Amino acid sequence: MEGLKVSDADLVLRVPPSKSSRASQAILRELSSHLFQFSEIFDGVLLAYDVDIVDQNAKIIQVIQPSSGVRLKAKLLLFSPKPNMSLEGRVVKLTPESIHVIVLGFASAVIIDEDIREEFEFRTKHGKEVFRSKAHSRHVIKVGTVIRFLVKSLDKEILHICGSLKPTNTGSIHWLDNNVIEISLTDRSGMKRESENEMERHEHAVLGGEKISVCNDQIKKSKKRRLREES
């Protein structure tokens, strides 16, 4: 899935003087407070981190309120969705006008009717709402389905995504993956038929304006007969 990235960062975290003796705990607590929140500094949502403290000795930073600065290297896992990126999420609610999705278990996304391609038709079957493809009856989106969609926009404050199912490579991931296999098998069978047709064309000859079939054994015997006659 797009939107996930691992970044290496050189950081200096401020630690209050009262906590300078336990800088490691203070650093982890500070980073943990930024989890699952959008950070302008990192340009994404912090999902996880791995920290290596470069300098154990905190240095005083001259600011209005004195604090100690600790240098560290961190490897950060960030979620940074951008327009036109492909995301995946699980459907949690369906209405005739919208599809509601949860991405990575914490970010919400909605796809409204104008962003759902006309191929999909809302239906109620056995008391359950579904979006079913009119072109492919097995392509169904229902509550619990994991779908692939494109990002239209992102509200960073509330981590809300507006998505789109307009492209043909979006929809139920289960169906899309199986459909790729079906297309591949169809292509191979088509190539096989073309190869067989080519062989049939080579195994036909024209005699007196009429097309007659000539098997490979007959061709081989004819060649041997000509060689004996020439010798």
PDB file of N, CA and C in Angstrom, residues 82-158:
ATOM      1  N   LYS A  82      -1.179  11.022   0.089  1.00  0.00           N
ATOM      2  CA  LYS A  82      -1.246  12.185  -0.788  1.00  0.00           C
ATOM      3  C   LYS A  82      -2.309  11.930  -1.857  1.00  0.00           C
ATOM      4  N   PRO A  83      -2.829  12.986  -2.493  1.00  0.00           N
ATOM      5  CA  PRO A  83      -3.793  12.794  -3.573  1.00  0.00           C
ATOM      6  C   PRO A  83      -3.257  11.867  -4.663  1.00  0.00           C
ATOM      7  N   ASN A  84      -4.147  10.993  -5.134  1.00  0.00           N
ATOM      8  CA  ASN A  84      -3.873  10.012  -6.199  1.00  0.00           C
ATOM      9  C   ASN A  84      -3.061   8.813  -5.722  1.00  0.00           C
ATOM     10  N   MET A  85      -2.739   8.749  -4.425  1.00  0.00           N
ATOM     11  CA  MET A  85      -2.108   7.545  -3.902  1.00  0.00           C
ATOM     12  C   MET A  85      -3.151   6.450  -3.749  1.00  0.00           C
ATOM     13  N   SER A  86      -2.694   5.203  -3.824  1.00  0.00           N
ATOM     14  CA  SER A  86      -3.567   4.047  -3.662  1.00  0.00           C
ATOM     15  C   SER A  86      -3.496   3.550  -2.222  1.00  0.00           C
ATOM     16  N   LEU A  87      -4.652   3.505  -1.549  1.00  0.00           N
ATOM     17  CA  LEU A  87      -4.725   3.038  -0.174  1.00  0.00           C
ATOM     18  C   LEU A  87      -5.644   1.824  -0.078  1.00  0.00           C
ATOM     19  N   GLU A  88      -5.520   1.107   1.042  1.00  0.00           N
ATOM     20  CA  GLU A  88      -6.369  -0.049   1.289  1.00  0.00           C
ATOM     21  C   GLU A  88      -7.021   0.104   2.658  1.00  0.00           C
ATOM     22  N   GLY A  89      -8.264  -0.318   2.769  1.00  0.00           N
ATOM     23  CA  GLY A  89      -8.969  -0.219   4.033  1.00  0.00           C
ATOM     24  C   GLY A  89     -10.148  -1.171   4.074  1.00  0.00           C
ATOM     25  N   ARG A  90     -10.689  -1.357   5.277  1.00  0.00           N
ATOM     26  CA  ARG A  90     -11.815  -2.282   5.464  1.00  0.00           C
ATOM     27  C   ARG A  90     -13.126  -1.497   5.547  1.00  0.00           C
ATOM     28  N   VAL A  91     -14.114  -1.944   4.796  1.00  0.00           N
ATOM     29  CA  VAL A  91     -15.422  -1.288   4.781  1.00  0.00           C
ATOM     30  C   VAL A  91     -16.135  -1.529   6.108  1.00  0.00           C
ATOM     31  N   VAL A  92     -16.645  -0.447   6.720  1.00  0.00           N
ATOM     32  CA  VAL A  92     -17.349  -0.570   8.004  1.00  0.00           C
ATOM     33  C   VAL A  92     -18.813  -0.159   7.898  1.00  0.00           C
ATOM     34  N   LYS A  93     -19.161   0.537   6.807  1.00  0.00           N
ATOM     35  CA  LYS A  93     -20.548   0.963   6.658  1.00  0.00           C
ATOM     36  C   LYS A  93     -20.846   1.269   5.189  1.00  0.00           C
ATOM     37  N   LEU A  94     -22.079   0.932   4.769  1.00  0.00           N
ATOM     38  CA  LEU A  94     -22.530   1.222   3.412  1.00  0.00           C
ATOM     39  C   LEU A  94     -23.873   1.933   3.452  1.00  0.00           C
ATOM     40  N   THR A  95     -24.023   2.919   2.586  1.00  0.00           N
ATOM     41  CA  THR A  95     -25.318   3.560   2.365  1.00  0.00           C
ATOM     42  C   THR A  95     -25.472   3.709   0.858  1.00  0.00           C
ATOM     43  N   PRO A  96     -26.667   4.017   0.368  1.00  0.00           N
ATOM     44  CA  PRO A  96     -26.811   4.209  -1.088  1.00  0.00           C
ATOM     45  C   PRO A  96     -25.935   5.330  -1.636  1.00  0.00           C
ATOM     46  N   GLU A  97     -25.509   6.244  -0.754  1.00  0.00           N
ATOM     47  CA  GLU A  97     -24.727   7.410  -1.196  1.00  0.00           C
ATOM     48  C   GLU A  97     -23.256   7.349  -0.832  1.00  0.00           C
ATOM     49  N   SER A  98     -22.821   6.337  -0.056  1.00  0.00           N
ATOM     50  CA  SER A  98     -21.430   6.386   0.409  1.00  0.00           C
ATOM     51  C   SER A  98     -20.918   5.026   0.865  1.00  0.00           C
ATOM     52  N   ILE A  99     -19.586   4.920   0.879  1.00  0.00           N
ATOM     53  CA  ILE A  99     -18.878   3.754   1.419  1.00  0.00           C
ATOM     54  C   ILE A  99     -17.914   4.278   2.479  1.00  0.00           C
ATOM     55  N   HIS A 100     -18.014   3.749   3.702  1.00  0.00           N
ATOM     56  CA  HIS A 100     -17.171   4.212   4.804  1.00  0.00           C
ATOM     57  C   HIS A 100     -16.118   3.148   5.114  1.00  0.00           C
ATOM     58  N   VAL A 101     -14.865   3.604   5.281  1.00  0.00           N
ATOM     59  CA  VAL A 101     -13.711   2.706   5.372  1.00  0.00           C
ATOM     60  C   VAL A 101     -12.816   3.103   6.535  1.00  0.00           C
ATOM     61  N   ILE A 102     -12.181   2.116   7.161  1.00  0.00           N
ATOM     62  CA  ILE A 102     -11.145   2.365   8.159  1.00  0.00           C
ATOM     63  C   ILE A 102      -9.803   1.919   7.580  1.00  0.00           C
ATOM     64  N   VAL A 103      -8.813   2.799   7.623  1.00  0.00           N
ATOM     65  CA  VAL A 103      -7.487   2.523   7.074  1.00  0.00           C
ATOM     66  C   VAL A 103      -6.491   2.346   8.221  1.00  0.00           C
ATOM     67  N   LEU A 104      -5.781   1.231   8.225  1.00  0.00           N
ATOM     68  CA  LEU A 104      -4.768   0.930   9.243  1.00  0.00           C
ATOM     69  C   LEU A 104      -5.330   0.947  10.665  1.00  0.00           C
ATOM     70  N   GLY A 105      -6.634   0.772  10.778  1.00  0.00           N
ATOM     71  CA  GLY A 105      -7.243   0.651  12.089  1.00  0.00           C
ATOM     72  C   GLY A 105      -7.494   1.956  12.820  1.00  0.00           C
ATOM     73  N   PHE A 106      -7.117   3.112  12.237  1.00  0.00           N
ATOM     74  CA  PHE A 106      -7.307   4.375  12.968  1.00  0.00           C
ATOM     75  C   PHE A 106      -7.788   5.533  12.101  1.00  0.00           C
ATOM     76  N   ALA A 107      -7.487   5.544  10.817  1.00  0.00           N
ATOM     77  CA  ALA A 107      -7.874   6.664   9.949  1.00  0.00           C
ATOM     78  C   ALA A 107      -9.179   6.322   9.225  1.00  0.00           C
ATOM     79  N   SER A 108     -10.089   7.268   9.195  1.00  0.00           N
ATOM     80  CA  SER A 108     -11.369   7.037   8.533  1.00  0.00           C
ATOM     81  C   SER A 108     -11.340   7.600   7.112  1.00  0.00           C
ATOM     82  N   ALA A 109     -12.094   6.955   6.236  1.00  0.00           N
ATOM     83  CA  ALA A 109     -12.193   7.408   4.849  1.00  0.00           C
ATOM     84  C   ALA A 109     -13.631   7.233   4.385  1.00  0.00           C
ATOM     85  N   VAL A 110     -14.063   8.101   3.496  1.00  0.00           N
ATOM     86  CA  VAL A 110     -15.403   7.991   2.931  1.00  0.00           C
ATOM     87  C   VAL A 110     -15.316   8.189   1.420  1.00  0.00           C
ATOM     88  N   ILE A 111     -16.104   7.405   0.706  1.00  0.00           N
ATOM     89  CA  ILE A 111     -16.192   7.516  -0.755  1.00  0.00           C
ATOM     90  C   ILE A 111     -17.656   7.799  -1.069  1.00  0.00           C
ATOM     91  N   ILE A 112     -17.962   8.989  -1.562  1.00  0.00           N
ATOM     92  CA  ILE A 112     -19.346   9.376  -1.820  1.00  0.00           C
ATOM     93  C   ILE A 112     -19.765   8.921  -3.213  1.00  0.00           C
ATOM     94  N   ASP A 113     -21.079   8.959  -3.468  1.00  0.00           N
ATOM     95  CA  ASP A 113     -21.625   8.365  -4.693  1.00  0.00           C
ATOM     96  C   ASP A 113     -21.019   8.930  -5.972  1.00  0.00           C
ATOM     97  N   GLU A 114     -20.698  10.226  -5.984  1.00  0.00           N
ATOM     98  CA  GLU A 114     -20.146  10.811  -7.203  1.00  0.00           C
ATOM     99  C   GLU A 114     -18.734  10.316  -7.504  1.00  0.00           C
ATOM    100  N   ASP A 115     -18.090   9.692  -6.513  1.00  0.00           N
ATOM    101  CA  ASP A 115     -16.745   9.153  -6.708  1.00  0.00           C
ATOM    102  C   ASP A 115     -16.745   7.624  -6.830  1.00  0.00           C
ATOM    103  N   ILE A 116     -17.930   7.029  -6.925  1.00  0.00           N
ATOM    104  CA  ILE A 116     -18.069   5.587  -7.143  1.00  0.00           C
ATOM    105  C   ILE A 116     -18.447   5.379  -8.601  1.00  0.00           C
ATOM    106  N   ARG A 117     -17.657   4.633  -9.346  1.00  0.00           N
ATOM    107  CA  ARG A 117     -17.926   4.496 -10.777  1.00  0.00           C
ATOM    108  C   ARG A 117     -19.287   3.835 -11.019  1.00  0.00           C
ATOM    109  N   GLU A 118     -19.900   4.173 -12.149  1.00  0.00           N
ATOM    110  CA  GLU A 118     -21.267   3.765 -12.462  1.00  0.00           C
ATOM    111  C   GLU A 118     -21.421   2.254 -12.543  1.00  0.00           C
ATOM    112  N   GLU A 119     -20.323   1.562 -12.680  1.00  0.00           N
ATOM    113  CA  GLU A 119     -20.362   0.101 -12.744  1.00  0.00           C
ATOM    114  C   GLU A 119     -20.998  -0.502 -11.493  1.00  0.00           C
ATOM    115  N   PHE A 120     -20.838   0.166 -10.342  1.00  0.00           N
ATOM    116  CA  PHE A 120     -21.339  -0.368  -9.075  1.00  0.00           C
ATOM    117  C   PHE A 120     -22.765   0.102  -8.815  1.00  0.00           C
ATOM    118  N   GLU A 121     -23.593  -0.859  -8.389  1.00  0.00           N
ATOM    119  CA  GLU A 121     -25.004  -0.585  -8.102  1.00  0.00           C
ATOM    120  C   GLU A 121     -25.316  -1.006  -6.669  1.00  0.00           C
ATOM    121  N   PHE A 122     -25.959  -0.095  -5.917  1.00  0.00           N
ATOM    122  CA  PHE A 122     -26.298  -0.397  -4.529  1.00  0.00           C
ATOM    123  C   PHE A 122     -27.511  -1.320  -4.481  1.00  0.00           C
ATOM    124  N   ARG A 123     -27.398  -2.393  -3.699  1.00  0.00           N
ATOM    125  CA  ARG A 123     -28.498  -3.340  -3.550  1.00  0.00           C
ATOM    126  C   ARG A 123     -28.594  -3.787  -2.096  1.00  0.00           C
ATOM    127  N   THR A 124     -29.767  -4.286  -1.746  1.00  0.00           N
ATOM    128  CA  THR A 124     -29.957  -4.920  -0.440  1.00  0.00           C
ATOM    129  C   THR A 124     -30.300  -6.384  -0.687  1.00  0.00           C
ATOM    130  N   LYS A 125     -29.433  -7.273  -0.212  1.00  0.00           N
ATOM    131  CA  LYS A 125     -29.617  -8.700  -0.437  1.00  0.00           C
ATOM    132  C   LYS A 125     -29.601  -9.421   0.898  1.00  0.00           C
ATOM    133  N   HIS A 126     -30.656 -10.165   1.166  1.00  0.00           N
ATOM    134  CA  HIS A 126     -30.794 -10.899   2.431  1.00  0.00           C
ATOM    135  C   HIS A 126     -30.622  -9.960   3.628  1.00  0.00           C
ATOM    136  N   GLY A 127     -31.170  -8.743   3.485  1.00  0.00           N
ATOM    137  CA  GLY A 127     -31.098  -7.780   4.578  1.00  0.00           C
ATOM    138  C   GLY A 127     -29.761  -7.092   4.733  1.00  0.00           C
ATOM    139  N   LYS A 128     -28.808  -7.324   3.811  1.00  0.00           N
ATOM    140  CA  LYS A 128     -27.489  -6.723   3.888  1.00  0.00           C
ATOM    141  C   LYS A 128     -27.251  -5.828   2.676  1.00  0.00           C
ATOM    142  N   GLU A 129     -26.647  -4.665   2.931  1.00  0.00           N
ATOM    143  CA  GLU A 129     -26.355  -3.723   1.848  1.00  0.00           C
ATOM    144  C   GLU A 129     -25.058  -4.104   1.143  1.00  0.00           C
ATOM    145  N   VAL A 130     -25.071  -4.019  -0.170  1.00  0.00           N
ATOM    146  CA  VAL A 130     -23.868  -4.313  -0.956  1.00  0.00           C
ATOM    147  C   VAL A 130     -23.810  -3.370  -2.154  1.00  0.00           C
ATOM    148  N   PHE A 131     -22.595  -3.159  -2.655  1.00  0.00           N
ATOM    149  CA  PHE A 131     -22.389  -2.542  -3.965  1.00  0.00           C
ATOM    150  C   PHE A 131     -21.913  -3.663  -4.880  1.00  0.00           C
ATOM    151  N   ARG A 132     -22.697  -3.960  -5.921  1.00  0.00           N
ATOM    152  CA  ARG A 132     -22.360  -5.043  -6.838  1.00  0.00           C
ATOM    153  C   ARG A 132     -22.073  -4.475  -8.222  1.00  0.00           C
ATOM    154  N   SER A 133     -21.023  -5.009  -8.848  1.00  0.00           N
ATOM    155  CA  SER A 133     -20.663  -4.577 -10.195  1.00  0.00           C
ATOM    156  C   SER A 133     -21.666  -5.120 -11.207  1.00  0.00           C
ATOM    157  N   LYS A 134     -22.138  -4.247 -12.093  1.00  0.00           N
ATOM    158  CA  LYS A 134     -23.047  -4.681 -13.160  1.00  0.00           C
ATOM    159  C   LYS A 134     -22.294  -5.394 -14.267  1.00  0.00           C
ATOM    160  N   ALA A 135     -20.983  -5.164 -14.340  1.00  0.00           N
ATOM    161  CA  ALA A 135     -20.161  -5.812 -15.373  1.00  0.00           C
ATOM    162  C   ALA A 135     -19.625  -7.161 -14.904  1.00  0.00           C
ATOM    163  N   HIS A 136     -19.348  -7.289 -13.600  1.00  0.00           N
ATOM    164  CA  HIS A 136     -18.794  -8.527 -13.034  1.00  0.00           C
ATOM    165  C   HIS A 136     -19.585  -8.858 -11.768  1.00  0.00           C
ATOM    166  N   SER A 137     -20.492  -9.806 -11.874  1.00  0.00           N
ATOM    167  CA  SER A 137     -21.420 -10.093 -10.779  1.00  0.00           C
ATOM    168  C   SER A 137     -20.717 -10.540  -9.505  1.00  0.00           C
ATOM    169  N   ARG A 138     -19.498 -11.090  -9.623  1.00  0.00           N
ATOM    170  CA  ARG A 138     -18.772 -11.537  -8.435  1.00  0.00           C
ATOM    171  C   ARG A 138     -17.990 -10.418  -7.749  1.00  0.00           C
ATOM    172  N   HIS A 139     -17.950  -9.266  -8.387  1.00  0.00           N
ATOM    173  CA  HIS A 139     -17.244  -8.127  -7.780  1.00  0.00           C
ATOM    174  C   HIS A 139     -18.217  -7.412  -6.854  1.00  0.00           C
ATOM    175  N   VAL A 140     -18.129  -7.721  -5.566  1.00  0.00           N
ATOM    176  CA  VAL A 140     -19.087  -7.221  -4.573  1.00  0.00           C
ATOM    177  C   VAL A 140     -18.328  -6.514  -3.457  1.00  0.00           C
ATOM    178  N   ILE A 141     -18.857  -5.382  -3.032  1.00  0.00           N
ATOM    179  CA  ILE A 141     -18.323  -4.649  -1.883  1.00  0.00           C
ATOM    180  C   ILE A 141     -19.385  -4.641  -0.799  1.00  0.00           C
ATOM    181  N   LYS A 142     -19.042  -5.144   0.380  1.00  0.00           N
ATOM    182  CA  LYS A 142     -19.962  -5.179   1.510  1.00  0.00           C
ATOM    183  C   LYS A 142     -19.186  -4.876   2.786  1.00  0.00           C
ATOM    184  N   VAL A 143     -19.889  -4.779   3.912  1.00  0.00           N
ATOM    185  CA  VAL A 143     -19.221  -4.532   5.188  1.00  0.00           C
ATOM    186  C   VAL A 143     -18.247  -5.676   5.463  1.00  0.00           C
ATOM    187  N   GLY A 144     -17.005  -5.318   5.774  1.00  0.00           N
ATOM    188  CA  GLY A 144     -15.964  -6.310   5.998  1.00  0.00           C
ATOM    189  C   GLY A 144     -15.034  -6.496   4.811  1.00  0.00           C
ATOM    190  N   THR A 145     -15.443  -6.034   3.627  1.00  0.00           N
ATOM    191  CA  THR A 145     -14.603  -6.152   2.435  1.00  0.00           C
ATOM    192  C   THR A 145     -13.404  -5.204   2.523  1.00  0.00           C
ATOM    193  N   VAL A 146     -12.230  -5.696   2.170  1.00  0.00           N
ATOM    194  CA  VAL A 146     -11.045  -4.838   2.081  1.00  0.00           C
ATOM    195  C   VAL A 146     -10.967  -4.302   0.654  1.00  0.00           C
ATOM    196  N   ILE A 147     -10.966  -2.992   0.519  1.00  0.00           N
ATOM    197  CA  ILE A 147     -10.984  -2.388  -0.809  1.00  0.00           C
ATOM    198  C   ILE A 147      -9.731  -1.556  -1.054  1.00  0.00           C
ATOM    199  N   ARG A 148      -9.445  -1.355  -2.320  1.00  0.00           N
ATOM    200  CA  ARG A 148      -8.378  -0.453  -2.746  1.00  0.00           C
ATOM    201  C   ARG A 148      -9.043   0.774  -3.361  1.00  0.00           C
ATOM    202  N   PHE A 149      -8.595   1.970  -2.959  1.00  0.00           N
ATOM    203  CA  PHE A 149      -9.181   3.198  -3.479  1.00  0.00           C
ATOM    204  C   PHE A 149      -8.110   4.264  -3.614  1.00  0.00           C
ATOM    205  N   LEU A 150      -8.415   5.320  -4.337  1.00  0.00           N
ATOM    206  CA  LEU A 150      -7.484   6.429  -4.499  1.00  0.00           C
ATOM    207  C   LEU A 150      -7.823   7.556  -3.533  1.00  0.00           C
ATOM    208  N   VAL A 151      -6.792   8.270  -3.110  1.00  0.00           N
ATOM    209  CA  VAL A 151      -6.973   9.419  -2.218  1.00  0.00           C
ATOM    210  C   VAL A 151      -7.327  10.646  -3.053  1.00  0.00           C
ATOM    211  N   LYS A 152      -8.402  11.330  -2.655  1.00  0.00           N
ATOM    212  CA  LYS A 152      -8.740  12.610  -3.272  1.00  0.00           C
ATOM    213  C   LYS A 152      -8.210  13.763  -2.422  1.00  0.00           C
ATOM    214  N   SER A 153      -8.419  13.661  -1.114  1.00  0.00           N
ATOM    215  CA  SER A 153      -7.951  14.720  -0.207  1.00  0.00           C
ATOM    216  C   SER A 153      -7.838  14.153   1.203  1.00  0.00           C
ATOM    217  N   LEU A 154      -7.144  14.899   2.075  1.00  0.00           N
ATOM    218  CA  LEU A 154      -6.931  14.481   3.459  1.00  0.00           C
ATOM    219  C   LEU A 154      -7.111  15.663   4.395  1.00  0.00           C
ATOM    220  N   ASP A 155      -7.945  15.476   5.421  1.00  0.00           N
ATOM    221  CA  ASP A 155      -8.068  16.459   6.494  1.00  0.00           C
ATOM    222  C   ASP A 155      -7.089  16.049   7.582  1.00  0.00           C
ATOM    223  N   LYS A 156      -5.988  16.784   7.704  1.00  0.00           N
ATOM    224  CA  LYS A 156      -4.917  16.402   8.618  1.00  0.00           C
ATOM    225  C   LYS A 156      -5.327  16.506  10.085  1.00  0.00           C
ATOM    226  N   GLU A 157      -6.224  17.432  10.394  1.00  0.00           N
ATOM    227  CA  GLU A 157      -6.595  17.653  11.791  1.00  0.00           C
ATOM    228  C   GLU A 157      -7.318  16.443  12.384  1.00  0.00           C
ATOM    229  N   ILE A 158      -8.243  15.864  11.618  1.00  0.00           N
ATOM    230  CA  ILE A 158      -9.031  14.739  12.132  1.00  0.00           C
ATOM    231  C   ILE A 158      -8.691  13.422  11.437  1.00  0.00           C
TER     232      ILE A 158
END
